[in-house]
Amino acid sequence: MSEALYPITVEVNGVQRTAQVPARLSLVDWLRDELRLTGTHVGCEHGVCGACSILLDGEAVRACLMYAVQADAHRVTTVEGLAAPDGGLSVLQDSFCEAHGLQCGYCTSGMLVAAQALLDANPRPSDDEIRAAIGGNLCRCTGYQQIVEAIRLAAERLQEKRA
Amino acid sequence: MSASLIGARVQRKEDYRFLTGAGQYTDDVILPHQSYAAFVRSPHAHATIKSIKTDKAKKAPGVLGVYTGEDAAAAKLGGLPCGWLITDVNGQPMKEPPHPVLAQGKVRYVGDQVAVVVAETAEQARDAAELVEVNYDVLPAVVDAAKATQKGAPALHEIAPDNTCYVWALGDKAAVDAAFAKAAHVTKLEFVNNRLIPNAIEPRAANGSYNRAEDGYTLYVANQNPHVERLLMTAFVMGLPEHKVRVVAPDVGGGFGSKIFLYPEDVVVTWASRQLGRPVKWTAERSESFLTDAHGRDHHTIAEMAMDKDGKFVGMRVHTTANLGAYLSTFASAVPTILYATLLSGQYTTPLIYCEVKAVFTNTAPVDALRGAGRPEATYVVERLVETAAREMKLDPTEIRRRNFVRQFPYQTAVALQYDTGNYEATLDAALKMADVAGFAKRKEEAAKRGKLRGLGYAAYIEACGIAPSAVAGSLGARAGLFEAGEIRVHPTGSVTVFTGSHSHGQGHETTFAQVVADRLGLSVENVDIVHGDTSKVLFGMGTYGSRSIAVGGTAIMKALDKIIDKGKKIAAHLMEASEGDVEYDKGIFKVSGTDKQKAFGEIAFAAYVPHNYPHDKLEPGLNENAFYDPSNFTFPAGSYVCEVEIDPDTGQTKIVNFTAVDDFGKIINPMIVEGQVHGGLTHGIGQALTEGCRYDPDSGQLVTGSFTDYCIPRADDVPSYQLDTRETPCTHNPLGVKGCGEAGAIGAPAAVMNAITDALWSMGVKDVPMPATAQTVWKAIQNASKKAA
């Protein structure tokens, strides 16, 4: 009783990836198990914790709530795709380090993705807007305050860069 | 290297891997020939197993093996041990029912593991698990601890027909009763310290493998103390020699206590890997985390404080019923006793305290240590009583505290602990100022104009950390030592690798510990690497819990550094042709006193590994030292929290408008990391106070709050930005002067929040509100009070 497979082509972190996947394979399992992009984490499998957030065509979505087949012909960015090609941290990543916006690191990938999507859409968010934007991402370690500071710091730095 | 690294906001060395997705958590580890396990779990809270049919599952695609309790018994897998023996009021040992790794004839809570299926893929294992047919005879269940000890309640274990594990007491009951008889005023409260589900964002995971060539096992596991895990698993459950088992706790995504314990799944995957000759991996689904991670708290308490006419505490009496769940988890028995009753003196000179604890089995998940472990429960008792007493006696809540503060140290409490140092007035004064308590009346008035109720609440907490002096712990029933180990390996070029038995699962040890070592050796932080979490690399370790890492693990490292420097002095004396007594050491420089002769640390390291000019007659080459440290006392972090809330009486919604925390953690190595620890702890505590409440259905024993949509851990928009400050009285008995900071917030916050809520509602006649104070709960309290008033 082998499962039917479906062909998909997905741009993942700038690279075209093709695969044959069963219909029930979730996008996050495909990224983690097949592509070995284990930076995207699974926290709840029911779309509530946000740990598995990725960017789909630039928008933050939960990879546990999508099937891999649904990503066909789309563009996916995972946490592994946020740094510069030489491994240098992005302004956002570096701001998380400077403001201590992470502890155990497990929710961090999803937080970065949510923050990236926020800053792309709203370069000058207020603290309330930041808290709302990461309101779908659970963190048990930080109490969120230093995450908010990190995102605010990144916004300021990106402003300076643009100026 | 002149600036001190102690107290510096050094950015974390571990961040790069987490920020780029390069962290390696247990579920990220895929071994060659990996197979996957799924557990068949009980859908009933209490049932006997009449039969288990596995033939369909065994024939399902990809299935490699299916095992039940019978297989575990045949393999002589022992039950999971409890690490702390409590002796009851009659001098009898606590009841220790068997805790099988796979159910033996009976299941005792929803989620109890009945069988395991191992398959080529996780999906195949889950599919096949659904084909295991278990025929149950469902029994009546009991989930409430008070009901479990009533006559006629269903008995979980043969060994404990009344479901009582122990009745334990601390203190002189007769003397306390006499103090109450003479008291000018007695304040009495009855409340539940709500049951919590830990919910680290990384679910538990375990990946066991057996290597036939080495005749040894490796277990990757999301765990806070790999050596303890190994000791318990090998010596008590599997009957294996420890040296044949390597336990690796790689990056771990939060623990909060829930990953201290040896869980059945850890044993089963390790054992199954040998049966199948394949690595076996299991990763919990979130629903399994809710059902089977050891829960926390769940106390029902009647607490009384007796005072003289001036509000001076003369006696305290506490009766607690603690829910242990269905089985004794690893340190379950110590939490509502040794880690609870001993903290009931709080920051006060209460001369007589009596505490009686009845610990009870119920058809719920095992209950064990969760961030704070006993100390949040104790602080809640003390600080709710103190604040209520002040209101009843019409004293300012800060004034009643000042009248009772411990001011002379060391201070011997009535409940066995000796506080070494502290300055409770200093943190309180700072907190009052920072929270602008003076301006509160005005803010309350302004809120009232908008139809809102404002309240101000305090908590002055103390905790016992740096667990623990082994001899003391042993005399209280601990079945393990509670020291820590550290090793310093200096490399020929002068860089250093440090091995610690502490484990970091978010706390930032790779940075904090590197700061300590780099500061002492005059190195940059980049030249010091910290290794933890692997029994094959680290010599030994008791792990991380109870805010012990820097106080105990850090001190072990300091002691190893002492040895490195002692040997370095001998080498330096030889190289500089001086007598050893004339060599002074400071931050990486060995100097001959009174001369300009000196050698840098790197030169000494090089000489130790390239010993051409070396005192071979007196010294071995190389520079590598280890040390074990057993603390002489606990450490006593303490602080003052002020919470200001605004309640909407129409909806019952509580908003924290300001939260101020002033802590005394002794010396602080990295303030940035400490602030993060406090923020996280406070949020955990606010979660307990406002949003988190585990519920089981009282009849069926089903977990009602079994997902993130029913059990609400705080989100970013549920909590405020906190105002923090610190005061410093260095710990007197460790060389760094450190006390620990990881649990403080979770210990102090619930009482501060609930004191603020009851302050807001006091004038309406509301004396107590149960946790979690959800909008519905607060609204009901307001409605009931209005009805009474009408």
XYZ file of C-alpha atoms in Angstrom, chain B residues 36-702:
667
model
C 10.885 5.959 14.686
C 8.697 5.159 17.668
C 5.088 5.989 18.424
C 3.481 5.230 21.767
C 0.069 3.756 22.297
C -1.388 5.649 25.238
C -4.297 5.092 27.515
C -7.458 6.970 26.519
C -8.809 6.265 30.024
C -7.834 7.805 33.346
C -8.131 4.520 35.166
C -8.621 1.066 33.723
C -7.412 -2.488 33.866
C -5.957 -3.866 30.675
C -7.783 -7.047 29.753
C -5.834 -7.764 26.594
C -3.562 -6.178 24.024
C -3.559 -7.402 20.421
C -0.559 -6.333 18.395
C -0.715 -8.665 15.369
C -2.341 -6.152 13.013
C 0.142 -3.474 13.986
C 3.064 -5.855 13.539
C 1.960 -6.556 9.958
C 1.479 -2.892 9.037
C 3.796 -1.324 6.440
C 7.233 -0.408 7.707
C 6.753 -1.774 11.206
C 9.894 -3.160 12.808
C 8.634 -4.025 16.262
C 5.757 -3.641 18.693
C 6.350 -3.972 22.423
C 4.037 -3.985 25.423
C 4.390 -4.150 29.178
C 4.777 -7.919 28.903
C 7.911 -7.484 26.794
C 9.268 -4.930 29.251
C 8.628 -7.300 32.155
C 10.223 -10.209 30.298
C 13.275 -8.023 29.653
C 13.335 -7.207 33.378
C 13.102 -3.479 32.763
C 12.610 -2.021 36.229
C 10.242 0.725 37.226
C 11.252 4.374 37.223
C 12.805 5.324 40.568
C 12.030 8.284 42.771
C 15.134 10.184 43.832
C 13.935 11.444 47.191
C 12.700 9.398 50.136
C 10.260 11.228 52.393
C 9.714 9.786 55.854
C 6.207 10.342 57.158
C 4.970 11.665 60.508
C 5.037 8.144 61.918
C 8.599 7.513 60.851
C 7.508 5.289 57.983
C 8.917 5.561 54.468
C 6.619 7.060 51.828
C 4.635 4.659 49.658
C 6.534 3.996 46.442
C 4.306 2.199 43.984
C 5.906 0.745 40.861
C 6.151 3.103 37.881
C 6.499 0.775 34.904
C 7.950 2.023 31.618
C 5.076 0.293 29.803
C 1.826 -0.341 31.679
C 1.572 -3.601 33.635
C -2.034 -4.681 33.703
C -3.403 -1.264 34.596
C -3.385 2.321 33.370
C -3.644 5.213 35.809
C -3.939 8.411 33.789
C -4.894 9.543 30.317
C -1.669 9.297 28.369
C -0.153 6.426 30.393
C 2.018 4.489 27.931
C 0.706 1.047 27.051
C 2.738 -0.057 24.031
C 5.313 1.216 21.581
C 5.447 0.745 17.835
C 8.722 1.171 15.972
C 8.705 1.634 12.204
C 10.786 2.867 9.292
C 9.093 6.278 9.361
C 7.307 8.308 12.017
C 4.114 8.239 9.940
C 4.196 4.450 9.666
C 4.757 4.145 13.401
C 1.768 6.396 14.112
C -0.426 4.600 11.591
C 0.433 1.236 13.094
C -0.034 2.482 16.670
C -3.684 2.975 15.789
C -3.885 -0.718 14.912
C -2.874 -1.886 18.387
C -6.063 -3.141 19.999
C -6.248 -2.659 23.744
C -9.233 -4.016 25.588
C -9.839 -2.014 28.768
C -12.064 -2.471 31.756
C -12.692 1.119 32.716
C -12.530 1.935 36.444
C -13.802 4.997 38.290
C -11.199 7.768 38.350
C -10.313 10.503 40.787
C -8.389 13.630 39.790
C -8.826 15.858 42.834
C -6.375 15.239 45.681
C -8.859 16.020 48.441
C -11.399 13.591 46.986
C -8.773 10.899 46.444
C -8.338 10.363 50.193
C -12.036 10.172 50.974
C -13.557 6.807 51.835
C -14.709 4.921 48.780
C -12.403 6.753 46.385
C -10.918 4.496 43.725
C -7.474 3.283 44.768
C -4.707 3.671 42.193
C -2.077 1.450 43.761
C -2.308 -1.650 45.942
C 0.449 -0.341 48.168
C -1.539 2.828 48.982
C -5.218 1.891 49.410
C -6.125 5.392 50.617
C -4.072 6.982 47.786
C -1.845 8.658 50.346
C 1.869 8.613 49.567
C 2.809 10.247 52.848
C 1.725 12.688 55.522
C 4.769 14.737 56.422
C 5.239 17.571 58.861
C 7.818 20.144 59.848
C 7.775 22.209 63.040
C 6.556 22.054 66.627
C 2.785 21.782 66.391
C 2.077 22.226 70.091
C 4.194 25.383 70.335
C 2.583 26.828 67.212
C -0.924 26.044 68.507
C -0.041 27.789 71.773
C 1.136 30.879 69.873
C -2.149 30.968 67.976
C -4.110 30.720 71.235
C -2.425 33.879 72.507
C -2.518 35.838 69.223
C -4.155 39.265 68.928
C -5.194 38.543 65.356
C -5.257 35.531 63.073
C -5.479 35.726 59.307
C -6.710 32.609 57.556
C -6.863 31.820 53.858
C -7.806 28.731 51.926
C -6.709 28.455 48.310
C -5.532 26.291 45.480
C -2.131 26.768 43.935
C -3.195 25.969 40.414
C -1.853 23.043 38.487
C 0.412 24.039 35.602
C 1.597 22.302 32.455
C 5.217 23.194 31.724
C 5.162 23.517 27.933
C 8.757 24.105 26.980
C 8.431 25.042 23.326
C 10.672 22.140 22.311
C 8.671 18.972 22.967
C 10.441 16.128 24.743
C 12.404 13.850 22.449
C 14.677 10.832 22.764
C 16.803 8.956 20.243
C 18.379 5.738 21.515
C 20.894 3.614 19.676
C 22.886 0.496 20.412
C 26.312 -0.084 18.933
C 27.116 -3.782 18.797
C 30.797 -3.216 18.049
C 31.240 -1.206 21.242
C 28.510 -3.037 23.134
C 27.320 0.390 24.188
C 24.327 2.658 23.966
C 23.929 6.315 23.059
C 20.845 8.270 24.042
C 20.202 11.730 22.673
C 17.569 13.260 24.875
C 16.017 16.639 25.635
C 17.168 16.701 29.226
C 18.563 19.084 31.851
C 20.937 16.642 33.561
C 22.408 13.942 31.334
C 24.517 12.261 34.035
C 21.534 11.966 36.359
C 19.475 10.581 33.474
C 22.191 8.018 32.822
C 22.569 7.045 36.476
C 18.844 6.536 36.986
C 18.378 4.692 33.714
C 21.337 2.343 33.959
C 21.488 1.563 37.657
C 17.799 1.525 38.522
C 15.887 0.563 35.390
C 17.991 -1.246 32.799
C 20.614 -2.867 34.983
C 23.428 -1.697 32.727
C 26.887 -0.522 33.712
C 27.048 3.255 33.393
C 30.177 3.259 31.257
C 28.281 1.460 28.511
C 25.780 4.253 28.115
C 26.449 7.695 26.722
C 23.754 10.307 27.255
C 23.833 13.448 25.155
C 21.535 16.368 25.863
C 22.381 18.567 22.876
C 20.671 21.916 22.362
C 17.588 21.756 24.530
C 14.653 24.022 23.824
C 13.703 25.048 27.329
C 13.276 22.866 30.371
C 11.706 24.711 33.323
C 12.090 21.542 35.361
C 10.105 19.315 33.047
C 13.258 17.891 31.461
C 14.992 16.974 34.732
C 13.192 13.690 35.013
C 13.759 10.219 33.678
C 10.732 9.472 31.534
C 9.502 6.063 30.353
C 10.017 6.933 26.687
C 13.745 7.517 27.261
C 14.134 3.990 28.586
C 11.919 2.374 25.967
C 13.693 3.813 22.919
C 17.087 2.893 24.384
C 16.002 -0.656 25.120
C 14.191 -1.062 21.781
C 17.279 0.060 19.868
C 19.082 -3.061 21.015
C 16.140 -5.327 20.230
C 16.033 -4.002 16.682
C 19.669 -3.159 16.066
C 18.480 0.234 14.850
C 18.443 3.706 16.388
C 14.922 4.479 17.645
C 13.689 8.040 17.844
C 10.607 9.407 19.536
C 9.541 13.048 19.540
C 6.516 14.097 21.531
C 3.613 15.655 19.764
C 2.325 18.687 21.643
C -0.680 16.748 22.860
C 1.720 14.192 24.370
C 3.565 17.068 26.068
C 0.321 18.229 27.615
C -0.642 14.727 28.708
C 2.680 13.305 29.880
C 5.253 15.977 30.751
C 5.358 16.132 34.537
C 2.991 18.885 35.628
C 3.641 21.418 38.383
C 2.078 22.870 41.593
C -1.491 21.592 42.358
C -1.676 22.321 46.074
C -4.762 22.810 48.170
C -3.790 24.821 51.244
C -5.254 26.175 54.440
C -2.850 28.781 55.785
C -2.975 30.815 58.950
C -0.808 33.580 60.342
C -0.965 34.636 63.986
C 0.046 38.170 64.975
C 0.427 40.242 68.083
C -1.389 43.589 68.334
C 1.377 45.367 66.406
C 1.266 43.020 63.462
C 4.368 41.108 64.515
C 4.154 37.516 63.302
C 4.104 35.098 66.226
C 3.164 31.873 64.509
C 2.220 30.289 61.205
C 0.242 27.123 60.519
C -0.070 25.552 57.087
C -1.926 22.434 55.971
C -1.392 21.431 52.365
C -2.706 18.606 50.263
C -0.401 18.052 47.300
C -1.464 16.187 44.186
C 1.363 13.890 43.015
C -0.503 12.517 40.014
C -0.587 8.833 39.155
C 3.039 7.920 39.834
C 6.010 9.291 41.743
C 8.102 11.232 39.242
C 11.859 11.601 39.762
C 11.882 14.342 42.414
C 8.135 14.604 43.037
C 8.244 13.777 46.726
C 10.716 16.559 47.594
C 8.775 19.383 45.945
C 5.814 19.837 48.332
C 7.994 19.096 51.392
C 11.693 19.938 51.435
C 11.427 22.646 48.764
C 8.194 24.066 50.169
C 7.816 23.992 53.937
C 11.396 25.155 54.467
C 10.615 28.435 52.689
C 7.596 29.365 54.776
C 9.545 31.819 56.886
C 9.878 34.052 53.816
C 11.778 37.237 54.580
C 10.385 37.317 58.114
C 11.303 36.429 61.668
C 8.203 34.277 62.283
C 9.443 32.343 65.324
C 7.149 29.324 65.139
C 5.975 27.568 61.994
C 4.172 24.292 61.550
C 3.493 22.776 58.163
C 1.741 19.511 57.430
C 1.632 18.070 53.938
C -0.451 15.199 52.689
C 0.737 13.943 49.317
C -1.796 12.057 47.280
C -1.983 9.881 44.172
C -4.674 10.741 41.605
C -5.530 9.687 38.047
C -3.586 12.558 36.517
C -0.151 13.040 34.981
C 2.728 12.827 37.456
C 3.466 16.141 39.176
C 7.031 17.227 39.829
C 9.343 20.251 39.859
C 8.390 23.184 37.640
C 10.242 26.504 37.609
C 10.523 27.368 41.301
C 9.344 23.945 42.502
C 7.787 24.347 45.942
C 9.132 27.850 46.420
C 6.435 29.593 44.332
C 3.864 27.692 46.368
C 5.550 28.746 49.645
C 5.886 32.365 48.562
C 2.244 32.404 47.561
C 1.232 31.165 51.020
C 3.432 33.650 52.867
C 2.799 36.718 50.749
C -0.943 36.261 50.361
C -1.189 35.829 54.146
C 1.002 38.843 54.880
C -0.848 41.163 52.534
C -4.269 39.969 53.734
C -3.170 40.337 57.357
C -2.076 43.915 56.674
C -5.447 44.764 55.151
C -7.329 43.123 58.009
C -5.217 44.944 60.600
C -5.399 48.179 58.626
C -1.645 48.366 58.312
C 0.181 49.397 55.174
C 1.294 46.163 53.487
C 4.865 47.436 53.321
C 4.791 48.455 56.983
C 3.741 45.004 58.177
C 6.616 43.571 56.167
C 9.114 46.022 57.647
C 7.963 45.119 61.163
C 8.825 41.495 60.467
C 11.873 41.551 58.169
C 14.918 39.524 59.081
C 17.656 42.079 59.652
C 20.445 40.131 61.324
C 22.434 37.543 59.427
C 23.109 34.700 59.519
C 19.499 34.005 60.467
C 18.229 30.609 61.547
C 14.606 30.170 60.504
C 12.027 28.074 62.302
C 11.947 25.792 59.265
C 15.512 24.450 59.117
C 17.237 26.934 56.799
C 19.965 29.388 57.718
C 19.954 32.549 55.582
C 23.543 33.717 55.107
C 22.907 37.261 53.962
C 20.335 39.656 52.547
C 18.918 43.155 52.771
C 15.189 43.017 52.293
C 14.562 46.635 53.175
C 16.915 47.738 50.380
C 15.048 45.892 47.621
C 11.691 47.011 49.008
C 12.724 50.673 49.170
C 14.073 50.552 45.635
C 10.930 48.857 44.335
C 8.607 51.380 45.983
C 10.473 54.220 44.372
C 10.725 52.632 40.959
C 7.031 51.695 40.932
C 6.089 55.229 42.042
C 3.949 53.850 44.811
C 3.648 57.379 46.157
C 1.671 58.337 43.047
C -0.631 55.301 43.151
C -3.575 57.002 44.902
C -3.743 59.554 42.129
C -3.609 56.881 39.416
C -6.332 54.896 41.176
C -8.525 57.981 41.302
C -7.939 58.684 37.627
C -8.763 55.087 36.709
C -11.934 55.218 38.783
C -13.078 58.186 36.707
C -12.825 55.885 33.679
C -14.790 53.220 35.523
C -11.745 51.018 36.088
C -10.468 49.451 39.287
C -6.782 49.836 40.117
C -4.920 47.683 42.589
C -1.393 47.531 43.920
C 0.155 44.317 45.173
C 3.491 43.329 46.651
C 5.513 40.199 46.980
C 8.668 39.961 49.035
C 10.011 36.561 48.108
C 12.936 34.452 49.162
C 14.145 31.227 47.615
C 16.689 28.606 48.515
C 18.889 27.977 45.503
C 22.289 26.553 44.754
C 20.898 23.144 45.533
C 22.390 21.705 47.645
C 24.774 20.662 50.417
C 24.767 16.907 49.781
C 24.987 15.944 53.456
C 21.991 18.119 54.327
C 20.041 16.860 51.319
C 20.954 13.294 52.240
C 19.738 13.723 55.805
C 16.436 14.946 54.371
C 16.019 11.937 52.111
C 17.847 12.754 48.885
C 19.125 9.627 47.211
C 21.775 11.492 45.205
C 24.571 13.957 45.850
C 23.972 17.506 44.737
C 27.493 18.742 44.047
C 28.795 19.809 40.662
C 31.889 19.038 38.606
C 34.020 21.142 36.309
C 37.156 20.648 34.271
C 39.538 23.184 32.752
C 41.574 21.991 29.802
C 44.222 24.527 28.868
C 45.538 24.069 25.336
C 49.233 24.572 24.435
C 48.539 27.955 22.865
C 46.717 29.191 25.939
C 43.091 28.900 24.822
C 40.810 26.956 27.105
C 38.017 24.415 26.924
C 35.864 24.137 30.008
C 33.698 21.099 30.738
C 30.820 21.613 33.106
C 28.256 19.302 34.627
C 25.732 22.118 34.497
C 23.502 22.108 31.440
C 22.306 25.106 29.461
C 18.874 25.000 27.889
C 18.580 28.711 27.304
C 20.412 30.140 30.312
C 23.518 31.137 28.358
C 26.188 29.157 30.227
C 28.447 29.167 27.186
C 28.767 32.904 27.725
C 28.427 33.421 31.478
C 30.825 30.612 32.372
C 33.245 31.801 29.690
C 33.176 35.276 31.257
C 34.101 33.818 34.644
C 37.002 31.813 33.220
C 38.230 34.467 30.792
C 38.191 37.097 33.534
C 40.280 34.942 35.852
C 42.768 33.889 33.174
C 43.045 37.228 31.424
C 41.746 35.772 28.167
C 39.154 37.021 25.733
C 35.769 35.304 25.921
C 36.375 33.957 22.397
C 39.311 31.937 23.711
C 37.189 30.050 26.215
C 34.746 27.385 25.054
C 32.222 25.762 27.348
C 31.244 22.139 26.774
C 28.222 20.631 28.463
C 25.519 18.046 27.976
C 27.480 14.943 26.961
C 28.438 12.229 29.453
C 31.271 11.114 27.180
C 32.922 14.529 27.358
C 32.029 15.921 30.771
C 33.521 14.059 33.720
C 30.373 14.174 35.833
C 27.474 16.454 36.555
C 24.294 16.827 38.522
C 22.825 19.215 35.978
C 20.750 22.347 35.951
C 17.660 23.019 38.067
C 16.905 25.007 41.198
C 18.899 28.014 39.942
C 22.082 26.144 40.791
C 24.289 26.484 37.717
C 26.432 29.511 38.500
C 26.380 29.015 42.285
C 27.372 25.342 42.224
C 28.593 24.662 38.666
C 30.356 28.030 38.481
C 32.078 27.396 41.793
C 33.327 23.985 40.648
C 34.915 25.787 37.701
C 36.441 28.382 40.045
C 37.979 25.606 42.113
C 39.448 23.989 39.010
C 40.832 27.406 38.050
C 42.497 27.644 41.475
C 44.338 24.423 40.698
C 45.358 25.661 37.249
C 46.753 28.856 38.748
C 48.547 26.981 41.541
C 50.293 24.805 39.002
C 50.917 27.824 36.805
C 52.683 29.533 39.704
C 55.014 26.575 40.104
C 55.849 26.598 36.396
C 56.278 30.391 36.449
C 58.573 30.204 39.487
C 60.761 27.714 37.659
C 60.876 29.770 34.437
C 61.657 33.018 36.282
C 64.043 31.335 38.730
C 62.066 32.615 41.687
C 60.650 30.884 44.701
C 57.035 29.859 44.320
C 56.002 31.958 47.313
C 57.173 35.085 45.506
C 55.001 34.532 42.446
C 51.817 36.593 42.372
C 48.982 36.028 39.965
C 46.417 38.436 38.597
C 44.255 38.099 35.473
C 46.643 36.178 33.292
C 49.949 37.537 34.566
C 52.384 35.666 36.810
C 54.732 38.180 38.486
C 57.680 37.893 40.799
C 56.731 40.289 43.559
C 58.922 43.330 43.919
C 60.509 42.828 40.462
C 59.493 43.566 36.878
C 59.799 39.884 35.971
C 56.557 38.435 34.624
C 55.120 35.690 32.422
C 51.799 35.685 30.645
C 49.310 32.824 31.053
C 49.910 31.736 27.451
C 53.649 31.346 28.064
C 52.963 29.140 31.071
C 50.517 27.018 29.056
C 53.106 26.627 26.280
C 55.791 25.647 28.786
C 53.466 23.027 30.264
C 52.955 21.358 26.875
C 56.446 21.948 25.431
C 58.321 21.223 28.649
C 61.893 21.759 27.527
C 62.640 24.043 30.438
C 60.403 22.542 33.091
C 60.556 21.365 36.713
C 60.151 17.698 35.771
C 61.289 16.562 39.199
C 58.300 18.300 40.832
C 55.582 18.576 38.191
C 53.844 16.592 35.497
C 53.628 18.289 32.114
C 50.262 19.522 30.822
C 47.740 21.938 32.249
C 44.420 20.286 32.878
C 42.548 20.253 36.166
C 39.173 19.259 37.440
C 37.244 19.937 40.605
C 34.102 18.862 42.372
C 32.262 21.338 44.552
C 29.693 20.559 47.183
C 28.150 23.738 48.576
C 28.206 24.384 52.317
C 24.784 26.034 52.295
C 21.965 26.998 49.982
C 22.011 30.473 48.457
C 19.132 32.817 49.203
C 18.138 35.127 46.355
C 15.402 37.483 47.471
C 13.594 40.510 46.179
C 10.614 42.816 46.203
C 8.013 42.896 43.455
C 5.313 45.504 42.959
C 2.451 44.847 40.571
C -0.140 47.408 39.524
C -3.271 46.171 37.795
C -6.289 47.756 36.249
C -9.494 45.739 36.147
C -12.461 46.383 33.927
C -15.390 45.560 36.240
C -17.741 45.040 33.284
C -15.670 42.236 31.788
C -13.401 41.154 34.639
C -10.394 41.633 32.374
C -7.210 42.334 34.319
C -4.429 44.336 32.740
C -0.997 44.586 34.330
C -0.179 48.246 33.855
C 3.130 48.166 35.690
C 5.365 45.495 37.107
C 8.505 46.349 39.060
C 11.010 43.768 40.208
C 14.015 44.535 42.367
C 16.068 41.419 43.012
C 19.121 40.556 45.044
C 20.983 37.797 43.223
C 24.312 38.585 44.858
C 27.043 39.248 42.320
C 25.881 39.326 38.728
C 28.147 38.049 35.965
C 26.128 39.129 32.904
C 23.282 41.596 33.624
C 21.822 41.193 30.131
C 21.350 37.462 30.642
C 20.059 37.945 34.186
C 17.438 40.419 32.960
C 16.274 37.857 30.425
C 15.991 35.220 33.136
C 13.897 37.565 35.282
C 11.639 38.559 32.379
C 11.009 34.919 31.561
C 10.351 33.977 35.171
C 7.971 36.877 35.669
C 6.061 35.917 32.556
C 5.812 32.332 33.780
C 4.507 33.617 37.132
C 2.050 35.990 35.492
C 0.883 33.073 33.364
C 0.131 31.133 36.541
C -1.700 34.114 38.031
C -3.769 35.130 35.033
C -3.998 32.589 32.231
C -2.683 29.099 32.990
C -4.862 26.534 34.665
C -4.727 22.823 33.993
C -8.143 21.163 34.199
C -9.114 17.517 34.231
C -12.699 16.471 33.871
C -13.664 15.424 37.426
C -15.613 12.360 36.281
C -13.828 10.993 33.240
C -10.340 12.190 34.165
C -9.825 13.487 30.635
